[in-house]
mmCIF file of C-alpha atoms and ligand atoms in Angstrom:
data_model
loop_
_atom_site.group_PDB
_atom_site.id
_atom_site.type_symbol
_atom_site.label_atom_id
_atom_site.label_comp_id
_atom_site.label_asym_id
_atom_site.label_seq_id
_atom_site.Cartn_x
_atom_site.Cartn_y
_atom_site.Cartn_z
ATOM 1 C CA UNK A 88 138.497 -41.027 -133.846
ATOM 2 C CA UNK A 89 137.152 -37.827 -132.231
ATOM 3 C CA UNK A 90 135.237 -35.630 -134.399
ATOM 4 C CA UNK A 91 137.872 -32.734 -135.437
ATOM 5 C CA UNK A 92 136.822 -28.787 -135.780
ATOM 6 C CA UNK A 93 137.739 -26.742 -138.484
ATOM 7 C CA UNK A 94 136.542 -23.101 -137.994
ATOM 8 C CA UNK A 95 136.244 -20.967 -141.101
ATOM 9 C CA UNK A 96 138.017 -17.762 -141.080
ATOM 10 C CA UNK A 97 135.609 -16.444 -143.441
ATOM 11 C CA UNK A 98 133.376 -14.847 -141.196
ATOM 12 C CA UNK A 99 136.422 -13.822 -138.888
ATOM 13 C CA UNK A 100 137.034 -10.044 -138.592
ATOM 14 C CA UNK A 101 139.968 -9.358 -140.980
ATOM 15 C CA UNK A 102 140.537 -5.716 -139.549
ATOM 16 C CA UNK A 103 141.578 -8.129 -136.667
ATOM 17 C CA UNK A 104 142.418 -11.619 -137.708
ATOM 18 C CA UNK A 105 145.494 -11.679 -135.412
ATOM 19 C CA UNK A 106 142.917 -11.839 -132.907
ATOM 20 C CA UNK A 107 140.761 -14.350 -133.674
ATOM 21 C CA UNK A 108 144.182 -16.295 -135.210
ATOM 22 C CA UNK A 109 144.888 -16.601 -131.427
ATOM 23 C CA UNK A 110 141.036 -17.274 -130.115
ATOM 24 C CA UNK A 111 141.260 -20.455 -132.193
ATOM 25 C CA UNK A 112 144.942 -21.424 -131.331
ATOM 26 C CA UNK A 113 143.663 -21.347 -127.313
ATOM 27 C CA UNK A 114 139.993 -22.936 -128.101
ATOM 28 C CA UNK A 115 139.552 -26.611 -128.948
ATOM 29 C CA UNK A 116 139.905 -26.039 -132.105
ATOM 30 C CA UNK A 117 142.034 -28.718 -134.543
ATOM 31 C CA UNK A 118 142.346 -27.160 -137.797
ATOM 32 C CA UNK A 119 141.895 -23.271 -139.633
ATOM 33 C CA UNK A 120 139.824 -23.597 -142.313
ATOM 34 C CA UNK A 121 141.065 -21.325 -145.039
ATOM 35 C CA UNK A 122 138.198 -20.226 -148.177
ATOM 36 C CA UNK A 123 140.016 -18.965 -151.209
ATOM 37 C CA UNK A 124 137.297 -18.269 -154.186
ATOM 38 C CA UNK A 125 138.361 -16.602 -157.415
ATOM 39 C CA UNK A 126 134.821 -14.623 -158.626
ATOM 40 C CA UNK A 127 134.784 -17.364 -161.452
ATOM 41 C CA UNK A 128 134.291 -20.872 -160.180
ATOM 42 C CA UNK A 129 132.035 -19.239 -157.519
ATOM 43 C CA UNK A 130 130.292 -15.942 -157.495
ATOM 44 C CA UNK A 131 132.285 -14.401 -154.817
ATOM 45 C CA UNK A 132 136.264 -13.211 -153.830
ATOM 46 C CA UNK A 133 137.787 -13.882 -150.673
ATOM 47 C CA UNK A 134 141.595 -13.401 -150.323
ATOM 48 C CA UNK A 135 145.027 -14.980 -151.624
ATOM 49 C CA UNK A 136 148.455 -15.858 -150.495
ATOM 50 C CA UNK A 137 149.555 -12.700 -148.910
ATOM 51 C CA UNK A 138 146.918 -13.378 -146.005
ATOM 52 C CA UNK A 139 147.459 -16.852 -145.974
ATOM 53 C CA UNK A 140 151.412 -15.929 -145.416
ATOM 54 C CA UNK A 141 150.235 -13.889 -142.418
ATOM 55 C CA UNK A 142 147.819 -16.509 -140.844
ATOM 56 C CA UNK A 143 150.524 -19.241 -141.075
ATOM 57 C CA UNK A 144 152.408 -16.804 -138.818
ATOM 58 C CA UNK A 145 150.089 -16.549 -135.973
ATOM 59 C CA UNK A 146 148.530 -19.983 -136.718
ATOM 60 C CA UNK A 147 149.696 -22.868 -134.661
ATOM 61 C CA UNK A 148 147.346 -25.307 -135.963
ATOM 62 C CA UNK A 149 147.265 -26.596 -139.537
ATOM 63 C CA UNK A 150 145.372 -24.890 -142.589
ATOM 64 C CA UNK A 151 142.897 -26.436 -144.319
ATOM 65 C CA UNK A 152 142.911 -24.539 -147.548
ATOM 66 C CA UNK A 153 139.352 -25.201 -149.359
ATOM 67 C CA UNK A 154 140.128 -23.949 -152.948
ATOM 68 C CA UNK A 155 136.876 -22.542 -154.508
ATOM 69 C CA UNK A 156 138.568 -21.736 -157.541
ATOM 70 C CA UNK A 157 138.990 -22.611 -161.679
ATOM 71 C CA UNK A 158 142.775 -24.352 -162.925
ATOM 72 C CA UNK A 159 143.783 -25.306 -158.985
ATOM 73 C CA UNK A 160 146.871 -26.994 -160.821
ATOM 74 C CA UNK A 161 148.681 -23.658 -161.231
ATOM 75 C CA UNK A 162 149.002 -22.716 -158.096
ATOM 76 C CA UNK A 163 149.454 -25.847 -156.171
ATOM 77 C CA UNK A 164 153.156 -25.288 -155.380
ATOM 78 C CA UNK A 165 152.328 -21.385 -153.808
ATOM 79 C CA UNK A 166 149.506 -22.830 -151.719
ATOM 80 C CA UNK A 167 152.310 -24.892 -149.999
ATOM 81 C CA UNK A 168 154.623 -21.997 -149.852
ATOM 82 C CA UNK A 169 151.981 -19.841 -148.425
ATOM 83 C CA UNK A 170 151.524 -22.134 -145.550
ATOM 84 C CA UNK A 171 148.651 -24.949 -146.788
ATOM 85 C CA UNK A 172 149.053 -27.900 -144.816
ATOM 86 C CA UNK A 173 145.879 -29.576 -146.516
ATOM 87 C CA UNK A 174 145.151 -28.675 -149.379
ATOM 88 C CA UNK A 175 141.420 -29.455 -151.275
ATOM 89 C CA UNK A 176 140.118 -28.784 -155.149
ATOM 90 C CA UNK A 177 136.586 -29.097 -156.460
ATOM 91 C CA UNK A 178 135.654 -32.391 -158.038
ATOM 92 C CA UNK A 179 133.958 -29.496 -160.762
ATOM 93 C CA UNK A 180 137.185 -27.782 -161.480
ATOM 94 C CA UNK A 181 139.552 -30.576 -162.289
ATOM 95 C CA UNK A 182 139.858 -32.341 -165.599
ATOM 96 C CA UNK A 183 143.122 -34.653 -164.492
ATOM 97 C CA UNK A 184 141.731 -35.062 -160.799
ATOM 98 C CA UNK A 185 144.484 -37.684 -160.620
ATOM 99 C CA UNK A 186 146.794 -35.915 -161.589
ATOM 100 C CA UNK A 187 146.043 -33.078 -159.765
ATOM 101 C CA UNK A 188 145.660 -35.020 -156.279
ATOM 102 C CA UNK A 189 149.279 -36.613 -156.909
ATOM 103 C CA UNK A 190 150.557 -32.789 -157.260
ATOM 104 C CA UNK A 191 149.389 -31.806 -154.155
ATOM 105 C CA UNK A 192 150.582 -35.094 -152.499
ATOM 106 C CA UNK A 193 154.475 -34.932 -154.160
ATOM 107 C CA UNK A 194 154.015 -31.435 -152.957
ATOM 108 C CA UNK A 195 153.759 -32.254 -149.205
ATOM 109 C CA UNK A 196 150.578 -31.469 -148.325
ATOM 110 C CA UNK A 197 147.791 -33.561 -147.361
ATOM 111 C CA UNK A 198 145.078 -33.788 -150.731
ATOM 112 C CA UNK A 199 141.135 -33.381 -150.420
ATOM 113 C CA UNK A 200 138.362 -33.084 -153.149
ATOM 114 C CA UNK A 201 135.300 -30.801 -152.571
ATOM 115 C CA UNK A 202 131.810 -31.987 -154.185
ATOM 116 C CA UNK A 203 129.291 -29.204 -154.778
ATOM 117 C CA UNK A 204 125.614 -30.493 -153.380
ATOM 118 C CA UNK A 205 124.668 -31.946 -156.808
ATOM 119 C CA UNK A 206 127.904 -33.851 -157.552
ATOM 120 C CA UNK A 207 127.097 -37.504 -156.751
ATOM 121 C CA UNK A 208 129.195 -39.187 -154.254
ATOM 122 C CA UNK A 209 129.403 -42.224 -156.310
ATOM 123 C CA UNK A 210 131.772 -39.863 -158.954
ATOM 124 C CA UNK A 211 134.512 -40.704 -156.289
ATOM 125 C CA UNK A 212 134.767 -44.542 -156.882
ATOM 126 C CA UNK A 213 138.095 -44.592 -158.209
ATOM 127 C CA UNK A 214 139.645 -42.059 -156.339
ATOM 128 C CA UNK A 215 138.672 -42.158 -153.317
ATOM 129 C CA UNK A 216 141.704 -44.693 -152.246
ATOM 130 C CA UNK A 217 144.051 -42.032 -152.978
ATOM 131 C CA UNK A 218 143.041 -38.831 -151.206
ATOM 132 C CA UNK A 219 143.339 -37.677 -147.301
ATOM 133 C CA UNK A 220 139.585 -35.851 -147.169
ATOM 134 C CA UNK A 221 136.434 -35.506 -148.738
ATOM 135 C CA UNK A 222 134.862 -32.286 -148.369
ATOM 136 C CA UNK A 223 130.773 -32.968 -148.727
ATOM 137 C CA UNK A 224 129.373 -29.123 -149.345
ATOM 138 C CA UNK A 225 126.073 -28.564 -147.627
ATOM 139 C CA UNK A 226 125.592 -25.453 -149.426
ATOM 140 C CA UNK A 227 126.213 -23.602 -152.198
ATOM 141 C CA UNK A 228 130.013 -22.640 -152.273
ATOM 142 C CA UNK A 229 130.704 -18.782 -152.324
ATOM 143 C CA UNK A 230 128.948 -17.104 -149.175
ATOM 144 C CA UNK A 231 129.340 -18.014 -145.112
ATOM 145 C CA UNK A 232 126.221 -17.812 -143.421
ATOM 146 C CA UNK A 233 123.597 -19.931 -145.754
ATOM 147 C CA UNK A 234 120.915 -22.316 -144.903
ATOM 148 C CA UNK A 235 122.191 -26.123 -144.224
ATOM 149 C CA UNK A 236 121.010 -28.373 -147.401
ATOM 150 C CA UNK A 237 119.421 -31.789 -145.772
ATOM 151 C CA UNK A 238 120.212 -34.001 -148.205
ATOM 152 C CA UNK A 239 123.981 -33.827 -147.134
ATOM 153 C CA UNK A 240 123.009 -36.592 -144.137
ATOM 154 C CA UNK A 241 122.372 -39.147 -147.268
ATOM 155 C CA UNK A 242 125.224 -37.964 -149.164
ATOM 156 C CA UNK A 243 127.521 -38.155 -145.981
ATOM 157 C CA UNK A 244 126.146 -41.635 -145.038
ATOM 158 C CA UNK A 245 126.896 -43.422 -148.926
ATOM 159 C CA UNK A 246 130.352 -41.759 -148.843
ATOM 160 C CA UNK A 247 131.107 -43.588 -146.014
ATOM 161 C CA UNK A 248 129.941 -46.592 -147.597
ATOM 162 C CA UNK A 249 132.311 -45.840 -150.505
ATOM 163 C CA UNK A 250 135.290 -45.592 -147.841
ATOM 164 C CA UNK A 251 134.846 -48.713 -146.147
ATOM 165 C CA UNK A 252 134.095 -50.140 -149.532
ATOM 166 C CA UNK A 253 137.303 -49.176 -151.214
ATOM 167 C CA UNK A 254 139.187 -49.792 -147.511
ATOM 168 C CA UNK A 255 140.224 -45.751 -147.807
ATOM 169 C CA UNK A 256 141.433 -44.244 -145.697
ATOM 170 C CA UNK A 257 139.971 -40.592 -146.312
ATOM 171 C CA UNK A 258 138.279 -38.478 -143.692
ATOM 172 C CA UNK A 259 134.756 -36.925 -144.381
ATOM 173 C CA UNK A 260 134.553 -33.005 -143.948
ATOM 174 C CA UNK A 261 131.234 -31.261 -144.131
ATOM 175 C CA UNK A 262 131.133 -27.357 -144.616
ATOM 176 C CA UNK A 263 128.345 -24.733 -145.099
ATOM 177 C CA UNK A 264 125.490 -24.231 -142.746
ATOM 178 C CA UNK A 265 126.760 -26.056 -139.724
ATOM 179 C CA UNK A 266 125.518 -25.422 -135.667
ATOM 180 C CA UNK A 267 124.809 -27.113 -132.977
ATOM 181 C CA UNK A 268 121.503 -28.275 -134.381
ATOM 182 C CA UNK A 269 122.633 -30.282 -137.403
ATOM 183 C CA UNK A 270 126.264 -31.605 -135.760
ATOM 184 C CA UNK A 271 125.430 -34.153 -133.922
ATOM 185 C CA UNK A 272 123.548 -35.857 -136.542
ATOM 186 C CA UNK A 273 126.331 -35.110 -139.079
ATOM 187 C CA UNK A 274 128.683 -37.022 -136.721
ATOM 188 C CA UNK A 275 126.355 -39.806 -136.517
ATOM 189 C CA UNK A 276 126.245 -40.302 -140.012
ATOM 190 C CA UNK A 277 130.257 -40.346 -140.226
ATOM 191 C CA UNK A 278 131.830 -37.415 -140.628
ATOM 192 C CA UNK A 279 134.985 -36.532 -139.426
ATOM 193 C CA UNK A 280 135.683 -32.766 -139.597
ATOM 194 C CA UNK A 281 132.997 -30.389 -138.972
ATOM 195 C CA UNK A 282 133.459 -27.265 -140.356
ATOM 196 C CA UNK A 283 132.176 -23.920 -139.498
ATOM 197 C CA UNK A 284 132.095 -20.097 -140.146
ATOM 198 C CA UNK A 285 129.408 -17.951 -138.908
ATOM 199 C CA UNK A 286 128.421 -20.198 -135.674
ATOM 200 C CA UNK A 287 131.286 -19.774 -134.472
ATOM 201 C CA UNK A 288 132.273 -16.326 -135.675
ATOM 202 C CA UNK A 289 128.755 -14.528 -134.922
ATOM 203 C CA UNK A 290 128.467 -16.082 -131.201
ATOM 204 C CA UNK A 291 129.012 -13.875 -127.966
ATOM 205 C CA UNK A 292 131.823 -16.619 -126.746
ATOM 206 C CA UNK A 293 133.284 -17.507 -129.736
ATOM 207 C CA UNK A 294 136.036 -20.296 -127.788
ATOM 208 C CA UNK A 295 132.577 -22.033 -125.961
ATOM 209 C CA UNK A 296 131.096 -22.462 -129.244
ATOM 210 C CA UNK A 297 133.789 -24.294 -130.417
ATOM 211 C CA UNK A 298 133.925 -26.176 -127.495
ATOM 212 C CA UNK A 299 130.515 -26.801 -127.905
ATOM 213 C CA UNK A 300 131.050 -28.653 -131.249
ATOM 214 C CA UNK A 301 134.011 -30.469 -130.220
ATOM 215 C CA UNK A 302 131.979 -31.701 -127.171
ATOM 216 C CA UNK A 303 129.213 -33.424 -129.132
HETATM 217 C C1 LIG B 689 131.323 -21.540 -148.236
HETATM 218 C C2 LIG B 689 132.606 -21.866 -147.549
HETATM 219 C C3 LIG B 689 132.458 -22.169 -146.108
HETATM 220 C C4 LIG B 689 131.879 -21.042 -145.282
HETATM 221 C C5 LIG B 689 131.049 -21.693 -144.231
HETATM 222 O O1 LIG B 689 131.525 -21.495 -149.588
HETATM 223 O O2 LIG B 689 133.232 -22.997 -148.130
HETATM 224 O O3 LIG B 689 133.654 -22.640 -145.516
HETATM 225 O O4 LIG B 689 132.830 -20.214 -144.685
HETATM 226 O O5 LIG B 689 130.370 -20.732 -143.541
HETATM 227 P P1 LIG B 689 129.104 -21.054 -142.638
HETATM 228 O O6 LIG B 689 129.580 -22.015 -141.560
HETATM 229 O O7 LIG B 689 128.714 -19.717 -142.105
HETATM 230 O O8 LIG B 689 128.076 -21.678 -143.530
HETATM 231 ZN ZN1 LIG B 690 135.006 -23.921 -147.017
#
């Protein structure tokens, strides 16, 4: 499979998100990548579903929602109505991970689990058979525009061992810190989705860049 690209609509300008809503449905772009934090699982607050409602409008591409947020379980069935077409939890957050993943699946959207940069990989052994992604954090969850953790090519590279392992089926996303200098070796060590905010959003020609990932 080709590498997929996921931009992060964090670091998009909100006082004109219709705008770059439409750079990224013209660029090479696969997926939105959609941050929702709460101020209490991480120490920041992005935005909820009444901007979600108006990127699904504009959006023709699906939205990977990354929840950043504490009890995911309550609001599982207003992510989908908001517009999530993937929907992902932290490993962190969720007591009944099962459960949880099953919600979002009976739901109709497609389920990931996010692992903070200290969670091992290993935690995932007996779920990994029943969820769509993996979302490997190479930073710190809360902020856009932090410095890539190294570690995450180890991390990336036994995950994948776990997936062939367990015959899953799950792709491998990788989020915080990502550029042209650290993709190609991300790819290389098996992931799938490569997602990124400020690279994209801070760069003179934001549709190259993007096309610059997806051509790696
Ligand atoms: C961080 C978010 C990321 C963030 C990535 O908590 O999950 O999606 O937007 O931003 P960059 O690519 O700037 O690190
Ligand atoms: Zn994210």
């Amino acid at each position: 499979m080709h590498h997929l690209i996921a931009p992060s609509l964090l670091s998009a300008n909100f006082a004109n998100l219709e705008k770059d809503i439409n750079m990224v449905n013209n660029s090479q772009a696969d997926w939105f990548h959609l941050d929702i934090m709460d101020g209490v699982f991480v120490p920041n607050i992005s935005f909820g579903f009444p901007i979600i409602k108006h990127i699904k409008k504009y959006a023709k591409k699906p939205l990977d929602v990354h929840l950043m947020i504490t009890k995911p379980d309550k609001f599982i069935n207003d992510f989908k109505n908001a517009g999530a077409d993937i929907l992902t939890v932290h490993y962190e957050a969720c007591t009944h991970l099962n459960r949880t993943i099953e919600t979002i699946k009976t739901n109709g959207m497609k389920a990931g689990i996010a692992l903070n940069p200290h969670t091992p990989v290993t935690l995932l052994q007996d779920i990994i058979e029943y969820v769509d992604l993996v979302l490997i954090m190479s930073v710190n969850p809360g902020f856009g525009g932090q410095q890539f953790i190294s570690n995450t090519y180890n991390r990336i590279t036994q995950l994948k061992e776990l997936i062939n392992k367990k015959n899953s089926s799950s792709l491998i996303e990788v989020d915080g810190g990502v550029d042209i200098s650290n993709a190609k070796q991300l790819i290389d060590a098996g992931v799938d989705v490569l997602v990124a905010g400020s690279f994209i959003f801070n760069s003179a020609n934001q549709s190259n860049t993007i096309s610059q990932l997806k051509n790696i």
